[in-house]
PDB file of C-alpha atoms and ligand atoms in Angstrom:
ATOM      1  CA  MET A  40     -20.049   5.017 -17.872  1.00  0.00           C
ATOM      2  CA  ILE A  41     -21.417   1.254 -18.277  1.00  0.00           C
ATOM      3  CA  SER A  42     -19.688  -1.352 -16.957  1.00  0.00           C
ATOM      4  CA  SER A  43     -21.546  -4.701 -18.069  1.00  0.00           C
ATOM      5  CA  ILE A  44     -24.354  -4.550 -20.844  1.00  0.00           C
ATOM      6  CA  PRO A  45     -26.543  -7.885 -21.624  1.00  0.00           C
ATOM      7  CA  LYS A  46     -25.374 -11.024 -23.007  1.00  0.00           C
ATOM      8  CA  TRP A  47     -27.530 -11.372 -26.672  1.00  0.00           C
ATOM      9  CA  VAL A  48     -25.865  -7.299 -26.642  1.00  0.00           C
ATOM     10  CA  GLY A  49     -22.105  -8.201 -26.367  1.00  0.00           C
ATOM     11  CA  ASP A  50     -23.662 -11.209 -28.870  1.00  0.00           C
ATOM     12  CA  LEU A  51     -24.780  -8.216 -31.650  1.00  0.00           C
ATOM     13  CA  PHE A  52     -21.852  -6.452 -31.213  1.00  0.00           C
ATOM     14  CA  GLU A  53     -20.052  -9.489 -31.631  1.00  0.00           C
ATOM     15  CA  SER A  54     -18.112  -9.353 -34.384  1.00  0.00           C
ATOM     16  CA  ALA A  55     -16.902  -4.813 -33.009  1.00  0.00           C
ATOM     17  CA  LEU A  56     -15.935  -6.596 -30.046  1.00  0.00           C
ATOM     18  CA  ARG A  57     -13.644  -9.470 -30.707  1.00  0.00           C
ATOM     19  CA  PRO A  58      -9.980  -8.666 -30.458  1.00  0.00           C
ATOM     20  CA  ASN A  59      -8.019  -6.378 -31.034  1.00  0.00           C
ATOM     21  CA  ALA A  60      -5.313  -5.148 -29.040  1.00  0.00           C
ATOM     22  CA  LYS A  61      -1.906  -8.587 -29.004  1.00  0.00           C
ATOM     23  CA  ALA A  62      -0.254  -8.405 -25.775  1.00  0.00           C
ATOM     24  CA  LEU A  63       3.346  -8.418 -26.978  1.00  0.00           C
ATOM     25  CA  GLU A  64       5.118  -7.878 -23.551  1.00  0.00           C
ATOM     26  CA  ILE A  65       4.833  -8.246 -19.903  1.00  0.00           C
ATOM     27  CA  SER A  66       6.178  -7.103 -16.446  1.00  0.00           C
ATOM     28  CA  TYR A  67       5.674  -6.933 -13.129  1.00  0.00           C
ATOM     29  CA  ILE A  68       6.476  -3.110 -11.924  1.00  0.00           C
ATOM     30  CA  SER A  69       5.728  -4.779  -8.282  1.00  0.00           C
ATOM     31  CA  PRO A  70       4.127  -7.864  -7.269  1.00  0.00           C
ATOM     32  CA  GLN A  71       0.072  -6.331  -7.965  1.00  0.00           C
ATOM     33  CA  ILE A  72       1.462  -3.551 -10.920  1.00  0.00           C
ATOM     34  CA  LYS A  73       1.307  -5.641 -13.873  1.00  0.00           C
ATOM     35  CA  LYS A  74       2.315  -3.197 -17.289  1.00  0.00           C
ATOM     36  CA  ILE A  75       1.436  -4.529 -19.984  1.00  0.00           C
ATOM     37  CA  ARG A  76       2.541  -2.888 -24.210  1.00  0.00           C
ATOM     38  CA  PHE A  77      -0.014  -4.499 -26.480  1.00  0.00           C
ATOM     39  CA  GLN A  78      -0.072  -3.726 -31.173  1.00  0.00           C
ATOM     40  CA  GLY A  79      -3.319  -3.781 -32.293  1.00  0.00           C
ATOM     41  CA  ASP A  80      -4.426  -0.583 -35.421  1.00  0.00           C
ATOM     42  CA  LEU A  81      -3.979   2.211 -32.812  1.00  0.00           C
ATOM     43  CA  SER A  82      -5.106   4.154 -36.219  1.00  0.00           C
ATOM     44  CA  LYS A  83      -8.301   5.945 -35.644  1.00  0.00           C
ATOM     45  CA  MET A  84      -7.933   5.939 -31.742  1.00  0.00           C
ATOM     46  CA  ASN A  85      -7.363   9.522 -30.626  1.00  0.00           C
ATOM     47  CA  PHE A  86      -5.548   9.674 -26.902  1.00  0.00           C
ATOM     48  CA  GLU A  87      -5.764  12.340 -24.466  1.00  0.00           C
ATOM     49  CA  ILE A  88      -4.432  12.777 -20.879  1.00  0.00           C
ATOM     50  CA  GLY A  89      -7.512  11.412 -18.501  1.00  0.00           C
ATOM     51  CA  TYR A  90      -8.992   9.329 -21.482  1.00  0.00           C
ATOM     52  CA  ALA A  91      -9.327   5.467 -20.741  1.00  0.00           C
ATOM     53  CA  ASN A  92     -10.157   2.824 -23.127  1.00  0.00           C
ATOM     54  CA  VAL A  93     -12.450   0.165 -21.394  1.00  0.00           C
ATOM     55  CA  ILE A  94     -11.063  -3.895 -21.781  1.00  0.00           C
ATOM     56  CA  ARG A  95     -13.260  -6.668 -22.297  1.00  0.00           C
ATOM     57  CA  VAL A  96     -13.102  -8.895 -19.199  1.00  0.00           C
ATOM     58  CA  SER A  97     -15.431 -11.445 -19.547  1.00  0.00           C
ATOM     59  CA  GLU A  98     -17.925 -11.918 -21.814  1.00  0.00           C
ATOM     60  CA  THR A  99     -20.719  -9.227 -19.997  1.00  0.00           C
ATOM     61  CA  GLU A 100     -17.938  -7.158 -18.729  1.00  0.00           C
ATOM     62  CA  TYR A 101     -16.343  -4.593 -19.357  1.00  0.00           C
ATOM     63  CA  ARG A 102     -13.868  -2.205 -17.409  1.00  0.00           C
ATOM     64  CA  ASN A 103     -11.891   1.278 -17.641  1.00  0.00           C
ATOM     65  CA  TYR A 104      -7.996   1.708 -18.144  1.00  0.00           C
ATOM     66  CA  SER A 105      -5.345   4.382 -19.529  1.00  0.00           C
ATOM     67  CA  ALA A 106      -3.399   4.973 -22.055  1.00  0.00           C
ATOM     68  CA  ALA A 107       0.489   5.145 -19.066  1.00  0.00           C
ATOM     69  CA  TYR A 108       2.352   5.236 -22.713  1.00  0.00           C
ATOM     70  CA  TYR A 109       1.711   4.941 -27.230  1.00  0.00           C
ATOM     71  CA  ASN A 110       3.159   5.448 -30.496  1.00  0.00           C
ATOM     72  CA  LYS A 111       0.555   5.152 -33.236  1.00  0.00           C
ATOM     73  CA  GLU A 112       2.796   4.776 -36.097  1.00  0.00           C
ATOM     74  CA  LYS A 113       3.896   0.917 -34.139  1.00  0.00           C
ATOM     75  CA  GLY A 114       0.367   0.403 -32.962  1.00  0.00           C
ATOM     76  CA  ILE A 115       1.394   0.082 -29.422  1.00  0.00           C
ATOM     77  CA  ILE A 116      -0.258   1.420 -26.480  1.00  0.00           C
ATOM     78  CA  ASP A 117       1.548   1.107 -22.510  1.00  0.00           C
ATOM     79  CA  ILE A 118      -0.975  -0.425 -19.639  1.00  0.00           C
ATOM     80  CA  ILE A 119      -1.019   0.003 -15.698  1.00  0.00           C
ATOM     81  CA  PHE A 120      -2.764  -2.032 -14.027  1.00  0.00           C
ATOM     82  CA  HIS A 121      -3.410  -2.703 -10.530  1.00  0.00           C
ATOM     83  CA  ILE A 122      -4.010  -6.369 -10.168  1.00  0.00           C
ATOM     84  CA  HIS A 123      -5.556  -6.292  -6.468  1.00  0.00           C
ATOM     85  CA  GLY A 124      -7.866  -9.262  -6.758  1.00  0.00           C
ATOM     86  CA  ASN A 125     -11.022  -8.664  -5.460  1.00  0.00           C
ATOM     87  CA  GLY A 126     -13.196  -8.116  -9.429  1.00  0.00           C
ATOM     88  CA  VAL A 127     -13.156 -10.101 -12.959  1.00  0.00           C
ATOM     89  CA  GLY A 128     -11.264  -7.536 -14.584  1.00  0.00           C
ATOM     90  CA  SER A 129      -8.804  -7.473 -11.503  1.00  0.00           C
ATOM     91  CA  GLN A 130      -8.605 -10.914 -12.553  1.00  0.00           C
ATOM     92  CA  TYR A 131      -8.741 -10.926 -16.137  1.00  0.00           C
ATOM     93  CA  ILE A 132      -5.690  -9.342 -16.408  1.00  0.00           C
ATOM     94  CA  ASP A 133      -3.765 -11.522 -13.797  1.00  0.00           C
ATOM     95  CA  THR A 134      -4.069 -14.104 -16.479  1.00  0.00           C
ATOM     96  CA  ILE A 135      -3.242 -12.335 -19.548  1.00  0.00           C
ATOM     97  CA  LYS A 136       0.028 -13.089 -20.766  1.00  0.00           C
ATOM     98  CA  THR A 137       2.538 -12.695 -24.043  1.00  0.00           C
ATOM     99  CA  GLY A 138       1.221 -13.230 -27.046  1.00  0.00           C
ATOM    100  CA  ASP A 139      -2.783 -13.481 -26.025  1.00  0.00           C
ATOM    101  CA  GLU A 140      -5.051 -10.907 -27.774  1.00  0.00           C
ATOM    102  CA  ILE A 141      -7.775  -9.252 -25.921  1.00  0.00           C
ATOM    103  CA  TYR A 142     -10.496  -6.227 -26.865  1.00  0.00           C
ATOM    104  CA  ILE A 143      -9.635  -2.512 -26.119  1.00  0.00           C
ATOM    105  CA  SER A 144     -12.041   0.341 -26.967  1.00  0.00           C
ATOM    106  CA  PRO A 145     -11.455   3.442 -28.576  1.00  0.00           C
ATOM    107  CA  PRO A 146      -9.781   6.279 -24.839  1.00  0.00           C
ATOM    108  CA  ARG A 147     -12.680   8.249 -24.681  1.00  0.00           C
ATOM    109  CA  GLY A 148     -13.896  10.450 -21.235  1.00  0.00           C
ATOM    110  CA  LYS A 149     -12.933  13.463 -19.587  1.00  0.00           C
ATOM    111  CA  LYS A 150      -9.317  15.688 -20.465  1.00  0.00           C
ATOM    112  CA  ILE A 151      -7.951  15.986 -17.285  1.00  0.00           C
ATOM    113  CA  TYR A 152      -4.228  17.990 -18.330  1.00  0.00           C
ATOM    114  CA  ASP A 153      -4.912  22.727 -18.808  1.00  0.00           C
ATOM    115  CA  PRO A 154      -1.832  23.914 -20.961  1.00  0.00           C
ATOM    116  CA  ASN A 155      -2.077  26.941 -19.577  1.00  0.00           C
ATOM    117  CA  VAL A 156      -2.091  26.361 -16.186  1.00  0.00           C
ATOM    118  CA  LYS A 157       1.351  26.133 -14.540  1.00  0.00           C
ATOM    119  CA  GLN A 158       1.660  24.532 -11.578  1.00  0.00           C
ATOM    120  CA  GLN A 159      -0.294  21.428 -11.274  1.00  0.00           C
ATOM    121  CA  PHE A 160      -0.307  18.876  -7.894  1.00  0.00           C
ATOM    122  CA  ILE A 161      -2.185  15.091  -9.079  1.00  0.00           C
ATOM    123  CA  PHE A 162      -3.587  12.681  -6.664  1.00  0.00           C
ATOM    124  CA  GLY A 163      -3.502   9.786  -7.113  1.00  0.00           C
ATOM    125  CA  ASP A 164      -2.919   5.184  -6.030  1.00  0.00           C
ATOM    126  CA  GLU A 165      -2.293   2.668  -7.682  1.00  0.00           C
ATOM    127  CA  THR A 166      -4.883   2.879 -10.327  1.00  0.00           C
ATOM    128  CA  CYS A 167      -3.586   6.580 -11.913  1.00  0.00           C
ATOM    129  CA  LEU A 168       0.329   5.189 -11.926  1.00  0.00           C
ATOM    130  CA  GLY A 169      -0.407   5.122 -16.300  1.00  0.00           C
ATOM    131  CA  VAL A 170      -2.352   8.894 -16.108  1.00  0.00           C
ATOM    132  CA  ALA A 171       0.468   9.676 -14.565  1.00  0.00           C
ATOM    133  CA  SER A 172       3.544   8.306 -16.655  1.00  0.00           C
ATOM    134  CA  SER A 173       1.229   9.787 -19.425  1.00  0.00           C
ATOM    135  CA  PHE A 174       1.535  13.156 -17.881  1.00  0.00           C
ATOM    136  CA  LEU A 175       4.930  13.236 -16.965  1.00  0.00           C
ATOM    137  CA  PRO A 176       6.479  14.333 -20.309  1.00  0.00           C
ATOM    138  CA  TYR A 177       4.063  17.291 -21.211  1.00  0.00           C
ATOM    139  CA  LEU A 178       4.349  18.098 -17.234  1.00  0.00           C
ATOM    140  CA  LYS A 179       7.910  18.703 -18.228  1.00  0.00           C
ATOM    141  CA  LYS A 180       7.810  20.090 -21.911  1.00  0.00           C
ATOM    142  CA  ASN A 181       5.689  22.541 -20.620  1.00  0.00           C
ATOM    143  CA  ASN A 182       8.424  23.724 -18.227  1.00  0.00           C
ATOM    144  CA  HIS A 183       5.166  23.245 -15.559  1.00  0.00           C
ATOM    145  CA  GLN A 184       6.160  23.333 -11.436  1.00  0.00           C
ATOM    146  CA  PHE A 185       4.547  19.987 -10.812  1.00  0.00           C
ATOM    147  CA  GLN A 186       3.924  17.756  -7.778  1.00  0.00           C
ATOM    148  CA  PHE A 187       3.127  14.488  -7.159  1.00  0.00           C
ATOM    149  CA  TYR A 188       1.276  13.035  -3.792  1.00  0.00           C
ATOM    150  CA  PHE A 189       0.233   9.038  -3.809  1.00  0.00           C
ATOM    151  CA  GLU A 190      -1.149   6.876  -1.542  1.00  0.00           C
ATOM    152  CA  LEU A 191       0.240   3.192  -1.651  1.00  0.00           C
ATOM    153  CA  ASP A 192      -0.352  -0.503  -0.864  1.00  0.00           C
ATOM    154  CA  GLY A 193       2.951  -0.900   1.104  1.00  0.00           C
ATOM    155  CA  GLU A 194       4.052  -3.585  -1.143  1.00  0.00           C
ATOM    156  CA  ASN A 195       3.642  -0.318  -4.283  1.00  0.00           C
ATOM    157  CA  LYS A 196       5.866   2.625  -2.191  1.00  0.00           C
ATOM    158  CA  ASN A 197       8.570   1.861  -4.361  1.00  0.00           C
ATOM    159  CA  VAL A 198       6.608   1.619  -7.760  1.00  0.00           C
ATOM    160  CA  THR A 199       6.267   5.182  -8.740  1.00  0.00           C
ATOM    161  CA  GLU A 200      10.561   5.165  -8.765  1.00  0.00           C
ATOM    162  CA  LEU A 201      11.014   2.669 -11.213  1.00  0.00           C
ATOM    163  CA  LEU A 202       8.511   3.563 -13.186  1.00  0.00           C
ATOM    164  CA  GLY A 203      10.385   6.817 -13.801  1.00  0.00           C
ATOM    165  CA  LEU A 204       8.283   9.846 -12.528  1.00  0.00           C
ATOM    166  CA  GLU A 205       9.355  12.080 -10.784  1.00  0.00           C
ATOM    167  CA  ASN A 206       8.370  15.289  -8.346  1.00  0.00           C
ATOM    168  CA  PHE A 207       6.471  12.673  -6.497  1.00  0.00           C
ATOM    169  CA  THR A 208       5.839  11.732  -2.307  1.00  0.00           C
ATOM    170  CA  VAL A 209       4.100   8.935  -1.679  1.00  0.00           C
ATOM    171  CA  PHE A 210       2.334   7.523   1.539  1.00  0.00           C
ATOM    172  CA  PRO A 211       1.092   4.392   3.681  1.00  0.00           C
ATOM    173  CA  LYS A 212      -2.517   4.156   1.569  1.00  0.00           C
ATOM    174  CA  ASN A 213      -3.736   3.182   5.468  1.00  0.00           C
ATOM    175  CA  GLY A 214      -7.162   5.948   5.001  1.00  0.00           C
ATOM    176  CA  SER A 215      -5.180   9.378   5.397  1.00  0.00           C
ATOM    177  CA  PHE A 216      -6.616  10.538   2.966  1.00  0.00           C
ATOM    178  CA  ARG A 217     -10.343   9.995   4.674  1.00  0.00           C
ATOM    179  CA  ASN A 218      -9.166  12.338   7.815  1.00  0.00           C
ATOM    180  CA  GLU A 219     -10.158  15.942   6.907  1.00  0.00           C
ATOM    181  CA  LYS A 220      -7.489  17.454   9.380  1.00  0.00           C
ATOM    182  CA  TRP A 221      -4.676  15.026   8.548  1.00  0.00           C
ATOM    183  CA  ILE A 222      -5.129  16.516   5.065  1.00  0.00           C
ATOM    184  CA  ASN A 223      -4.690  19.595   5.850  1.00  0.00           C
ATOM    185  CA  ASN A 224      -1.576  19.680   8.095  1.00  0.00           C
ATOM    186  CA  LEU A 225       0.025  18.092   5.184  1.00  0.00           C
ATOM    187  CA  PRO A 226       3.118  20.709   4.194  1.00  0.00           C
ATOM    188  CA  LEU A 227       1.145  20.828   0.372  1.00  0.00           C
ATOM    189  CA  PHE A 228      -0.971  23.276   2.988  1.00  0.00           C
ATOM    190  CA  LYS A 229       2.140  25.220   5.283  1.00  0.00           C
ATOM    191  CA  THR A 230       3.295  27.676   2.013  1.00  0.00           C
ATOM    192  CA  SER A 231       0.626  30.144  -0.141  1.00  0.00           C
ATOM    193  CA  GLU A 232       2.928  28.700  -2.931  1.00  0.00           C
ATOM    194  CA  TRP A 233       0.026  26.010  -4.810  1.00  0.00           C
ATOM    195  CA  LYS A 234      -2.581  28.463  -3.248  1.00  0.00           C
ATOM    196  CA  THR A 235      -3.388  28.487  -7.352  1.00  0.00           C
ATOM    197  CA  ALA A 236      -2.228  26.021  -9.169  1.00  0.00           C
ATOM    198  CA  GLY A 237      -4.617  23.345 -10.274  1.00  0.00           C
ATOM    199  CA  PHE A 238      -5.207  19.964  -9.078  1.00  0.00           C
ATOM    200  CA  VAL A 239      -6.125  15.985 -10.062  1.00  0.00           C
ATOM    201  CA  LEU A 240      -7.774  14.086  -8.288  1.00  0.00           C
ATOM    202  CA  ILE A 241      -8.250  10.366  -9.354  1.00  0.00           C
ATOM    203  CA  GLY A 242      -8.356   6.976  -7.357  1.00  0.00           C
ATOM    204  CA  ASN A 243     -10.759   5.866  -4.888  1.00  0.00           C
ATOM    205  CA  VAL A 244     -14.208   8.104  -4.416  1.00  0.00           C
ATOM    206  CA  LYS A 245     -13.512   7.965  -0.471  1.00  0.00           C
ATOM    207  CA  SER A 246     -10.085   9.465  -0.795  1.00  0.00           C
ATOM    208  CA  VAL A 247     -10.607  11.829  -3.875  1.00  0.00           C
ATOM    209  CA  GLN A 248     -13.489  13.417  -1.523  1.00  0.00           C
ATOM    210  CA  THR A 249     -12.176  14.172   1.384  1.00  0.00           C
ATOM    211  CA  PHE A 250      -7.985  15.984  -0.562  1.00  0.00           C
ATOM    212  CA  ARG A 251     -11.925  18.031  -2.103  1.00  0.00           C
ATOM    213  CA  LYS A 252     -13.003  18.994   0.425  1.00  0.00           C
ATOM    214  CA  VAL A 253      -9.677  20.375   1.792  1.00  0.00           C
ATOM    215  CA  LEU A 254      -8.789  21.803  -1.075  1.00  0.00           C
ATOM    216  CA  LYS A 255     -11.796  23.767  -1.289  1.00  0.00           C
ATOM    217  CA  ASN A 256     -11.290  25.445   1.734  1.00  0.00           C
ATOM    218  CA  ASN A 257      -7.820  26.560   1.347  1.00  0.00           C
ATOM    219  CA  MET A 258      -7.269  26.875  -2.322  1.00  0.00           C
ATOM    220  CA  SER A 259      -8.396  29.303  -4.860  1.00  0.00           C
ATOM    221  CA  GLY A 260      -7.834  27.386  -8.303  1.00  0.00           C
ATOM    222  CA  LYS A 261      -9.711  24.913 -10.387  1.00  0.00           C
ATOM    223  CA  ILE A 262     -10.124  21.228  -8.836  1.00  0.00           C
ATOM    224  CA  ILE A 263     -10.675  18.385 -11.237  1.00  0.00           C
ATOM    225  CA  THR A 264     -12.349  15.270  -9.423  1.00  0.00           C
ATOM    226  CA  GLN A 265     -12.870  11.093 -10.710  1.00  0.00           C
ATOM    227  CA  GLY A 266     -12.517   8.887  -8.880  1.00  0.00           C
ATOM    228  CA  TYR A 267     -11.857   5.396 -10.530  1.00  0.00           C
ATOM    229  CA  TRP A 268     -13.071   3.341  -7.715  1.00  0.00           C
ATOM    230  CA  LEU A 269     -15.272   2.712  -4.530  1.00  0.00           C
ATOM    231  CA  GLU A 270     -14.721   0.274  -2.315  1.00  0.00           C
ATOM    232  CA  GLY A 271     -17.984  -2.511  -3.183  1.00  0.00           C
ATOM    233  CA  LYS A 272     -19.485  -1.192  -6.102  1.00  0.00           C
ATOM    234  CA  LYS A 273     -18.478  -2.570  -9.920  1.00  0.00           C
ATOM    235  CA  GLY A 274     -16.437  -1.032 -12.301  1.00  0.00           C
ATOM    236  CA  LEU A 275     -16.670   2.506 -12.850  1.00  0.00           C
TER     237      LEU A 275
HETATM  238  C1  FAD B  84     -11.121   6.686 -16.666  1.00  0.00           C
HETATM  239  C2  FAD B  84     -10.880   5.429 -15.637  1.00  0.00           C
HETATM  240  C3  FAD B  84      -9.530   5.467 -15.880  1.00  0.00           C
HETATM  241  C4  FAD B  84      -9.125   3.818 -14.992  1.00  0.00           C
HETATM  242  N1  FAD B  84      -7.526   3.570 -14.855  1.00  0.00           N
HETATM  243  C5  FAD B  84      -7.107   2.549 -13.911  1.00  0.00           C
HETATM  244  C6  FAD B  84      -5.651   2.453 -14.725  1.00  0.00           C
HETATM  245  O1  FAD B  84      -4.738   2.576 -16.412  1.00  0.00           O
HETATM  246  N2  FAD B  84      -4.915   0.754 -14.714  1.00  0.00           N
HETATM  247  C7  FAD B  84      -5.818   0.331 -13.025  1.00  0.00           C
HETATM  248  O2  FAD B  84      -5.488  -0.148 -12.602  1.00  0.00           O
HETATM  249  N3  FAD B  84      -6.939   0.565 -12.998  1.00  0.00           N
HETATM  250  C8  FAD B  84      -7.283   1.981 -13.336  1.00  0.00           C
HETATM  251  N4  FAD B  84      -9.238   2.074 -13.316  1.00  0.00           N
HETATM  252  C9  FAD B  84      -8.982   1.694 -12.222  1.00  0.00           C
HETATM  253  C10 FAD B  84     -10.333   0.361 -12.374  1.00  0.00           C
HETATM  254  O3  FAD B  84     -11.437   0.297 -13.047  1.00  0.00           O
HETATM  255  C11 FAD B  84     -10.979   0.176 -11.728  1.00  0.00           C
HETATM  256  O4  FAD B  84     -10.510  -0.486 -10.683  1.00  0.00           O
HETATM  257  C12 FAD B  84     -12.051  -1.243 -11.859  1.00  0.00           C
HETATM  258  O5  FAD B  84     -13.575  -0.709 -10.913  1.00  0.00           O
HETATM  259  C13 FAD B  84     -11.123  -2.748 -11.300  1.00  0.00           C
HETATM  260  O6  FAD B  84     -12.207  -3.254 -12.111  1.00  0.00           O
HETATM  261  P1  FAD B  84     -12.312  -4.988 -11.515  1.00  0.00           P
HETATM  262  O7  FAD B  84     -13.360  -5.998 -11.838  1.00  0.00           O
HETATM  263  O8  FAD B  84     -10.996  -5.602 -10.772  1.00  0.00           O
HETATM  264  O9  FAD B  84     -13.052  -4.623  -9.936  1.00  0.00           O
HETATM  265  P2  FAD B  84     -15.023  -4.246  -9.690  1.00  0.00           P
HETATM  266  O10 FAD B  84     -15.218  -5.316 -10.543  1.00  0.00           O
HETATM  267  O11 FAD B  84     -15.032  -3.162 -10.839  1.00  0.00           O
HETATM  268  O12 FAD B  84     -14.929  -4.276  -8.103  1.00  0.00           O
HETATM  269  C14 FAD B  84     -14.913  -5.203  -7.062  1.00  0.00           C
HETATM  270  C15 FAD B  84     -14.505  -5.147  -5.996  1.00  0.00           C
HETATM  271  O13 FAD B  84     -13.387  -4.512  -5.985  1.00  0.00           O
HETATM  272  C16 FAD B  84     -12.939  -3.844  -5.856  1.00  0.00           C
HETATM  273  N5  FAD B  84     -12.249  -2.495  -6.265  1.00  0.00           N
HETATM  274  C17 FAD B  84     -12.209  -1.992  -7.913  1.00  0.00           C
HETATM  275  N6  FAD B  84     -11.050  -1.506  -8.219  1.00  0.00           N
HETATM  276  C18 FAD B  84     -10.293  -1.623  -6.675  1.00  0.00           C
HETATM  277  C19 FAD B  84      -8.593  -1.044  -6.264  1.00  0.00           C
HETATM  278  N7  FAD B  84      -7.406  -1.336  -8.187  1.00  0.00           N
HETATM  279  N8  FAD B  84      -8.433  -1.752  -4.956  1.00  0.00           N
HETATM  280  C20 FAD B  84      -9.153  -2.548  -3.942  1.00  0.00           C
HETATM  281  N9  FAD B  84      -9.860  -2.967  -4.541  1.00  0.00           N
HETATM  282  C21 FAD B  84     -10.585  -2.071  -5.549  1.00  0.00           C
HETATM  283  C22 FAD B  84     -13.692  -2.124  -5.306  1.00  0.00           C
HETATM  284  O14 FAD B  84     -14.193  -1.374  -5.142  1.00  0.00           O
HETATM  285  C23 FAD B  84     -14.926  -3.810  -5.681  1.00  0.00           C
HETATM  286  O15 FAD B  84     -15.564  -3.835  -4.376  1.00  0.00           O
HETATM  287  C24 FAD B  84      -9.529   3.317 -14.280  1.00  0.00           C
HETATM  288  C25 FAD B  84     -10.873   3.578 -13.931  1.00  0.00           C
HETATM  289  C26 FAD B  84     -11.687   5.205 -14.204  1.00  0.00           C
HETATM  290  C27 FAD B  84     -12.780   4.942 -13.992  1.00  0.00           C
END
């Protein structure tokens, strides 16, 4: 996905990329997790679980963020941001206050929800809290058996509960999901219950890759993956 465009291209499309959404309400789920409700014209936007909106975070930089909730009639979209402090996107989002106007693109990307898969297992980190929040109502409404695994920094360990997520297990983000042997010992692999489940792995690229490898060796269900960020890499 494109994360930056030359300034002259931005200038050329300036009118198309001008602010189109206003920050209505802001809340902090933790000091690092900022939830913003934006209002704008969503009538032509097509939302799917796993799709991302591109937000303009500087004159030339764009970053992907997912809708946690939307209401087309009211023109409302909620996004849950991880304020990690390492990049231009995070720093820009940190400065947003009520009343600010920003550019949010229509959502696009990879569909990660298959209503036909009875058992759904979802793995992610702070960047995936929005996707998880958008997933939950469908998992409940369509009577899926589901389980979330999250790797989170210590200061965010309560955010899943505060966001009203269900059936989640929170693990400390300490590199465990980069350790195949450790992953192999997870309760998930102790029974055959999840053998044919659908797996959705999102978040940190290295964790996703390692988890996928272990799942491929042990499970027969479909595995969908999408890396959301990678150490040292700008704007995935
Ligand atoms: C489809 C999709 C949906 C996404 N949805 C969301 C969402 O809803 N909420 C959300 O917060 N993020 C989401 N992300 C992730 C977000 O786009 C990335 O974290 C992005 O790199 C942030 O841009 P940045 O400018 O802050 O950092 P960048 O300039 O991209 O990166 C600079 C440095 O920061 C590091 N970095 C980037 N992200 C993190 C992080 N989370 N923790 C620690 N270090 C990091 C990079 O590794 C790099 O070293 C999504 C990504 C994708 C692909």
